[in-house]
Amino acid sequence: MAKVLIERTVAEGLEPNYEQTIVELLGHAEKSPGYLGGESYRDAMRPNHYVVISRWESANAWHLWFGSSERYEMLKKVGVFLKEPEKCTILEPCIYQSQQGL
């Protein structure tokens, strides 16, 4: 399994527009082969900073979604609300994982 951390900083005042549009993007991601789920967060100290952690069967499944025409078209819609380009990080487990977290 692969996890992907996506960070987006939305231009101030455009958060409601971003949130409405991101629901549509999520709908497309959910149909993508290998998508297992995800969680979305909003920074408590910077409410225009959003973090998404998505789970994929493999890094390859993520790359297929990342390069898909569906994601490209949705990112054009989302991109108009962003203050800066999104940052994506593919995460892999470390050998010292704890069942209890940190």
GROMACS .gro file of N, CA and C in nm:
model
  306
    1MET      N    1   0.085  -0.118   0.000
    1MET     CA    2   0.000   0.000   0.000
    1MET      C    3   0.089   0.124   0.000
    2ALA      N    4   0.044   0.227  -0.067
    2ALA     CA    5   0.112   0.356  -0.069
    2ALA      C    6   0.019   0.463  -0.014
    3LYS      N    7   0.077   0.558   0.056
    3LYS     CA    8   0.001   0.675   0.099
    3LYS      C    9   0.061   0.796   0.030
    4VAL      N   10  -0.026   0.890  -0.003
    4VAL     CA   11   0.020   1.011  -0.070
    4VAL      C   12  -0.028   1.130   0.012
    5LEU      N   13   0.066   1.217   0.043
    5LEU     CA   14   0.037   1.341   0.116
    5LEU      C   15   0.029   1.452   0.012
    6ILE      N   16  -0.086   1.520   0.007
    6ILE     CA   17  -0.105   1.631  -0.086
    6ILE      C   18  -0.132   1.756  -0.004
    7GLU      N   19  -0.053   1.860  -0.028
    7GLU     CA   20  -0.071   1.987   0.042
    7GLU      C   21  -0.111   2.093  -0.059
    8ARG      N   22  -0.214   2.167  -0.022
    8ARG     CA   23  -0.261   2.276  -0.107
    8ARG      C   24  -0.285   2.400  -0.022
    9THR      N   25  -0.236   2.514  -0.070
    9THR     CA   26  -0.261   2.641  -0.006
    9THR      C   27  -0.355   2.720  -0.095
   10VAL      N   28  -0.472   2.748  -0.043
   10VAL     CA   29  -0.577   2.815  -0.119
   10VAL      C   30  -0.568   2.966  -0.095
   11ALA      N   31  -0.591   3.045  -0.198
   11ALA     CA   32  -0.594   3.190  -0.183
   11ALA      C   33  -0.702   3.226  -0.081
   12GLU      N   34  -0.667   3.315   0.011
   12GLU     CA   35  -0.760   3.353   0.117
   12GLU      C   36  -0.891   3.406   0.060
   13GLY      N   37  -1.000   3.358   0.119
   13GLY     CA   38  -1.133   3.397   0.074
   13GLY      C   39  -1.193   3.302  -0.027
   14LEU      N   40  -1.110   3.215  -0.085
   14LEU     CA   41  -1.160   3.121  -0.186
   14LEU      C   42  -1.179   2.980  -0.131
   15GLU      N   43  -1.166   2.965   0.001
   15GLU     CA   44  -1.178   2.833   0.062
   15GLU      C   45  -1.311   2.765   0.032
   16PRO      N   46  -1.426   2.834   0.043
   16PRO     CA   47  -1.553   2.767   0.011
   16PRO      C   48  -1.559   2.717  -0.133
   17ASN      N   49  -1.507   2.794  -0.227
   17ASN     CA   50  -1.504   2.753  -0.367
   17ASN      C   51  -1.416   2.629  -0.385
   18TYR      N   52  -1.301   2.630  -0.320
   18TYR     CA   53  -1.209   2.516  -0.327
   18TYR      C   54  -1.278   2.391  -0.271
   19GLU      N   55  -1.338   2.404  -0.153
   19GLU     CA   56  -1.400   2.288  -0.088
   19GLU      C   57  -1.512   2.229  -0.173
   20GLN      N   58  -1.586   2.314  -0.238
   20GLN     CA   59  -1.695   2.266  -0.324
   20GLN      C   60  -1.639   2.191  -0.445
   21THR      N   61  -1.533   2.242  -0.503
   21THR     CA   62  -1.473   2.181  -0.622
   21THR      C   63  -1.399   2.053  -0.587
   22ILE      N   64  -1.337   2.048  -0.470
   22ILE     CA   65  -1.258   1.930  -0.433
   22ILE      C   66  -1.347   1.808  -0.413
   23VAL      N   67  -1.473   1.828  -0.378
   23VAL     CA   68  -1.567   1.716  -0.365
   23VAL      C   69  -1.582   1.646  -0.499
   24GLU      N   70  -1.585   1.723  -0.606
   24GLU     CA   71  -1.595   1.665  -0.740
   24GLU      C   72  -1.470   1.586  -0.774
   25LEU      N   73  -1.353   1.640  -0.739
   25LEU     CA   74  -1.226   1.571  -0.763
   25LEU      C   75  -1.225   1.439  -0.688
   26LEU      N   76  -1.270   1.439  -0.565
   26LEU     CA   77  -1.273   1.317  -0.485
   26LEU      C   78  -1.361   1.211  -0.551
   27GLY      N   79  -1.473   1.253  -0.606
   27GLY     CA   80  -1.561   1.159  -0.675
   27GLY      C   81  -1.491   1.087  -0.789
   28HIS      N   82  -1.406   1.159  -0.861
   28HIS     CA   83  -1.329   1.097  -0.970
   28HIS      C   84  -1.222   1.005  -0.914
   29ALA      N   85  -1.153   1.047  -0.809
   29ALA     CA   86  -1.047   0.965  -0.749
   29ALA      C   87  -1.104   0.833  -0.699
   30GLU      N   88  -1.222   0.838  -0.638
   30GLU     CA   89  -1.283   0.717  -0.582
   30GLU      C   90  -1.309   0.610  -0.688
   31LYS      N   91  -1.323   0.651  -0.814
   31LYS     CA   92  -1.347   0.558  -0.923
   31LYS      C   93  -1.217   0.507  -0.985
   32SER      N   94  -1.105   0.564  -0.944
   32SER     CA   95  -0.976   0.528  -1.003
   32SER      C   96  -0.929   0.392  -0.952
   33PRO      N   97  -0.883   0.304  -1.040
   33PRO     CA   98  -0.834   0.173  -0.997
   33PRO      C   99  -0.721   0.188  -0.893
   34GLY      N  100  -0.733   0.114  -0.786
   34GLY     CA  101  -0.629   0.116  -0.684
   34GLY      C  102  -0.651   0.215  -0.572
   35TYR      N  103  -0.752   0.300  -0.582
   35TYR     CA  104  -0.780   0.397  -0.476
   35TYR      C  105  -0.845   0.324  -0.359
   36LEU      N  106  -0.790   0.340  -0.239
   36LEU     CA  107  -0.841   0.272  -0.121
   36LEU      C  108  -0.913   0.365  -0.024
   37GLY      N  109  -0.893   0.494  -0.037
   37GLY     CA  110  -0.958   0.589   0.053
   37GLY      C  111  -0.866   0.704   0.087
   38GLY      N  112  -0.915   0.791   0.172
   38GLY     CA  113  -0.832   0.905   0.209
   38GLY      C  114  -0.899   0.990   0.315
   39GLU      N  115  -0.824   1.085   0.363
   39GLU     CA  116  -0.871   1.178   0.465
   39GLU      C  117  -0.828   1.318   0.425
   40SER      N  118  -0.912   1.415   0.454
   40SER     CA  119  -0.880   1.555   0.426
   40SER      C  120  -0.875   1.632   0.556
   41TYR      N  121  -0.780   1.722   0.565
   41TYR     CA  122  -0.763   1.804   0.684
   41TYR      C  123  -0.744   1.950   0.645
   42ARG      N  124  -0.780   2.035   0.739
   42ARG     CA  125  -0.758   2.179   0.723
   42ARG      C  126  -0.671   2.222   0.841
   43ASP      N  127  -0.567   2.296   0.813
   43ASP     CA  128  -0.473   2.341   0.915
   43ASP      C  129  -0.545   2.431   1.016
   44ALA      N  130  -0.537   2.396   1.143
   44ALA     CA  131  -0.607   2.471   1.248
   44ALA      C  132  -0.552   2.612   1.263
   45MET      N  133  -0.425   2.632   1.230
   45MET     CA  134  -0.363   2.764   1.245
   45MET      C  135  -0.364   2.845   1.116
   46ARG      N  136  -0.372   2.777   1.004
   46ARG     CA  137  -0.377   2.842   0.872
   46ARG      C  138  -0.494   2.780   0.795
   47PRO      N  139  -0.613   2.834   0.810
   47PRO     CA  140  -0.732   2.769   0.753
   47PRO      C  141  -0.735   2.762   0.601
   48ASN      N  142  -0.641   2.825   0.534
   48ASN     CA  143  -0.637   2.813   0.388
   48ASN      C  144  -0.534   2.707   0.343
   49HIS      N  145  -0.477   2.634   0.440
   49HIS     CA  146  -0.382   2.527   0.410
   49HIS      C  147  -0.452   2.394   0.431
   50TYR      N  148  -0.460   2.313   0.325
   50TYR     CA  149  -0.529   2.185   0.327
   50TYR      C  150  -0.429   2.072   0.308
   51VAL      N  151  -0.455   1.961   0.376
   51VAL     CA  152  -0.371   1.842   0.363
   51VAL      C  153  -0.463   1.723   0.336
   52VAL      N  154  -0.429   1.647   0.236
   52VAL     CA  155  -0.502   1.525   0.201
   52VAL      C  156  -0.404   1.409   0.215
   53ILE      N  157  -0.449   1.303   0.279
   53ILE     CA  158  -0.371   1.180   0.285
   53ILE      C  159  -0.455   1.072   0.217
   54SER      N  160  -0.410   1.028   0.101
   54SER     CA  161  -0.485   0.926   0.028
   54SER      C  162  -0.410   0.794   0.034
   55ARG      N  163  -0.486   0.684   0.027
   55ARG     CA  164  -0.429   0.551   0.032
   55ARG      C  165  -0.454   0.481  -0.102
   56TRP      N  166  -0.349   0.416  -0.151
   56TRP     CA  167  -0.353   0.350  -0.281
   56TRP      C  168  -0.297   0.209  -0.268
   57GLU      N  169  -0.343   0.119  -0.354
   57GLU     CA  170  -0.291  -0.017  -0.352
   57GLU      C  171  -0.141  -0.020  -0.374
   58SER      N  172  -0.092   0.074  -0.455
   58SER     CA  173   0.052   0.079  -0.486
   58SER      C  174   0.087   0.220  -0.533
   59ALA      N  175   0.216   0.249  -0.535
   59ALA     CA  176   0.261   0.377  -0.589
   59ALA      C  177   0.225   0.386  -0.737
   60ASN      N  178   0.227   0.273  -0.805
   60ASN     CA  179   0.190   0.273  -0.947
   60ASN      C  180   0.045   0.315  -0.967
   61ALA      N  181  -0.045   0.268  -0.879
   61ALA     CA  182  -0.187   0.308  -0.888
   61ALA      C  183  -0.199   0.459  -0.873
   62TRP      N  184  -0.122   0.517  -0.780
   62TRP     CA  185  -0.123   0.663  -0.762
   62TRP      C  186  -0.073   0.732  -0.889
   63HIS      N  187   0.037   0.681  -0.945
   63HIS     CA  188   0.094   0.745  -1.064
   63HIS      C  189  -0.004   0.741  -1.182
   64LEU      N  190  -0.078   0.632  -1.193
   64LEU     CA  191  -0.179   0.625  -1.300
   64LEU      C  192  -0.286   0.731  -1.280
   65TRP      N  193  -0.332   0.749  -1.156
   65TRP     CA  194  -0.431   0.853  -1.126
   65TRP      C  195  -0.370   0.991  -1.147
   66PHE      N  196  -0.247   1.009  -1.097
   66PHE     CA  197  -0.180   1.139  -1.106
   66PHE      C  198  -0.168   1.184  -1.251
   67GLY      N  199  -0.140   1.092  -1.341
   67GLY     CA  200  -0.123   1.127  -1.481
   67GLY      C  201  -0.249   1.117  -1.565
   68SER      N  202  -0.362   1.088  -1.502
   68SER     CA  203  -0.485   1.067  -1.578
   68SER      C  204  -0.543   1.199  -1.629
   69SER      N  205  -0.619   1.188  -1.737
   69SER     CA  206  -0.684   1.307  -1.793
   69SER      C  207  -0.791   1.359  -1.697
   70GLU      N  208  -0.856   1.269  -1.621
   70GLU     CA  209  -0.958   1.312  -1.525
   70GLU      C  210  -0.896   1.403  -1.418
   71ARG      N  211  -0.781   1.360  -1.364
   71ARG     CA  212  -0.717   1.442  -1.261
   71ARG      C  213  -0.667   1.574  -1.321
   72TYR      N  214  -0.613   1.567  -1.440
   72TYR     CA  215  -0.564   1.688  -1.505
   72TYR      C  216  -0.676   1.790  -1.523
   73GLU      N  217  -0.792   1.743  -1.571
   73GLU     CA  218  -0.906   1.834  -1.592
   73GLU      C  219  -0.956   1.891  -1.460
   74MET      N  220  -0.963   1.807  -1.356
   74MET     CA  221  -1.009   1.855  -1.225
   74MET      C  222  -0.908   1.952  -1.164
   75LEU      N  223  -0.779   1.923  -1.183
   75LEU     CA  224  -0.678   2.012  -1.126
   75LEU      C  225  -0.680   2.149  -1.191
   76LYS      N  226  -0.723   2.157  -1.317
   76LYS     CA  227  -0.739   2.287  -1.381
   76LYS      C  228  -0.847   2.367  -1.308
   77LYS      N  229  -0.955   2.299  -1.266
   77LYS     CA  230  -1.062   2.368  -1.192
   77LYS      C  231  -1.015   2.408  -1.053
   78VAL      N  232  -0.948   2.317  -0.984
   78VAL     CA  233  -0.900   2.343  -0.848
   78VAL      C  234  -0.788   2.448  -0.850
   79GLY      N  235  -0.704   2.441  -0.951
   79GLY     CA  236  -0.587   2.529  -0.960
   79GLY      C  237  -0.617   2.677  -0.955
   80VAL      N  238  -0.733   2.718  -0.999
   80VAL     CA  239  -0.766   2.861  -0.998
   80VAL      C  240  -0.783   2.914  -0.856
   81PHE      N  241  -0.802   2.826  -0.759
   81PHE     CA  242  -0.819   2.868  -0.620
   81PHE      C  243  -0.688   2.864  -0.540
   82LEU      N  244  -0.584   2.803  -0.599
   82LEU     CA  245  -0.461   2.782  -0.525
   82LEU      C  246  -0.370   2.905  -0.528
   83LYS      N  247  -0.309   2.928  -0.415
   83LYS     CA  248  -0.213   3.038  -0.401
   83LYS      C  249  -0.077   2.999  -0.458
   84GLU      N  250  -0.048   2.869  -0.455
   84GLU     CA  251   0.078   2.815  -0.505
   84GLU      C  252   0.051   2.672  -0.554
   85PRO      N  253   0.141   2.615  -0.632
   85PRO     CA  254   0.118   2.478  -0.681
   85PRO      C  255   0.108   2.377  -0.566
   86GLU      N  256   0.027   2.275  -0.586
   86GLU     CA  257   0.015   2.171  -0.485
   86GLU      C  258   0.147   2.097  -0.471
   87LYS      N  259   0.167   2.035  -0.354
   87LYS     CA  260   0.286   1.953  -0.328
   87LYS      C  261   0.238   1.812  -0.299
   88CYS      N  262   0.293   1.715  -0.370
   88CYS     CA  263   0.257   1.575  -0.350
   88CYS      C  264   0.379   1.499  -0.304
   89THR      N  265   0.362   1.417  -0.201
   89THR     CA  266   0.468   1.333  -0.148
   89THR      C  267   0.416   1.191  -0.135
   90ILE      N  268   0.484   1.096  -0.198
   90ILE     CA  269   0.448   0.955  -0.185
   90ILE      C  270   0.521   0.903  -0.062
   91LEU      N  271   0.443   0.846   0.031
   91LEU     CA  272   0.498   0.797   0.156
   91LEU      C  273   0.506   0.645   0.155
   92GLU      N  274   0.613   0.594   0.213
   92GLU     CA  275   0.624   0.450   0.229
   92GLU      C  276   0.652   0.420   0.376
   93PRO      N  277   0.611   0.306   0.423
   93PRO     CA  278   0.627   0.276   0.566
   93PRO      C  279   0.773   0.261   0.605
   94CYS      N  280   0.802   0.298   0.728
   94CYS     CA  281   0.933   0.278   0.787
   94CYS      C  282   0.929   0.146   0.865
   95ILE      N  283   1.043   0.087   0.886
   95ILE     CA  284   1.046  -0.041   0.956
   95ILE      C  285   1.015  -0.027   1.104
   96TYR      N  286   1.020   0.093   1.159
   96TYR     CA  287   0.997   0.113   1.301
   96TYR      C  288   0.857   0.160   1.331
   97GLN      N  289   0.759   0.116   1.254
   97GLN     CA  290   0.620   0.154   1.274
   97GLN      C  291   0.571   0.110   1.412
   98SER      N  292   0.492   0.193   1.472
   98SER     CA  293   0.427   0.162   1.599
   98SER      C  294   0.278   0.146   1.576
   99GLN      N  295   0.218   0.052   1.640
   99GLN     CA  296   0.073   0.034   1.629
   99GLN      C  297  -0.002   0.145   1.701
  100GLN      N  298   0.061   0.211   1.795
  100GLN     CA  299  -0.003   0.315   1.876
  100GLN      C  300   0.015   0.455   1.819
  101GLY      N  301   0.098   0.471   1.717
  101GLY     CA  302   0.125   0.604   1.663
  101GLY      C  303   0.229   0.676   1.747
  102LEU      N  304   0.250   0.802   1.721
  102LEU     CA  305   0.351   0.879   1.795
  102LEU      C  306   0.289   0.961   1.903
   0.00000   0.00000   0.00000
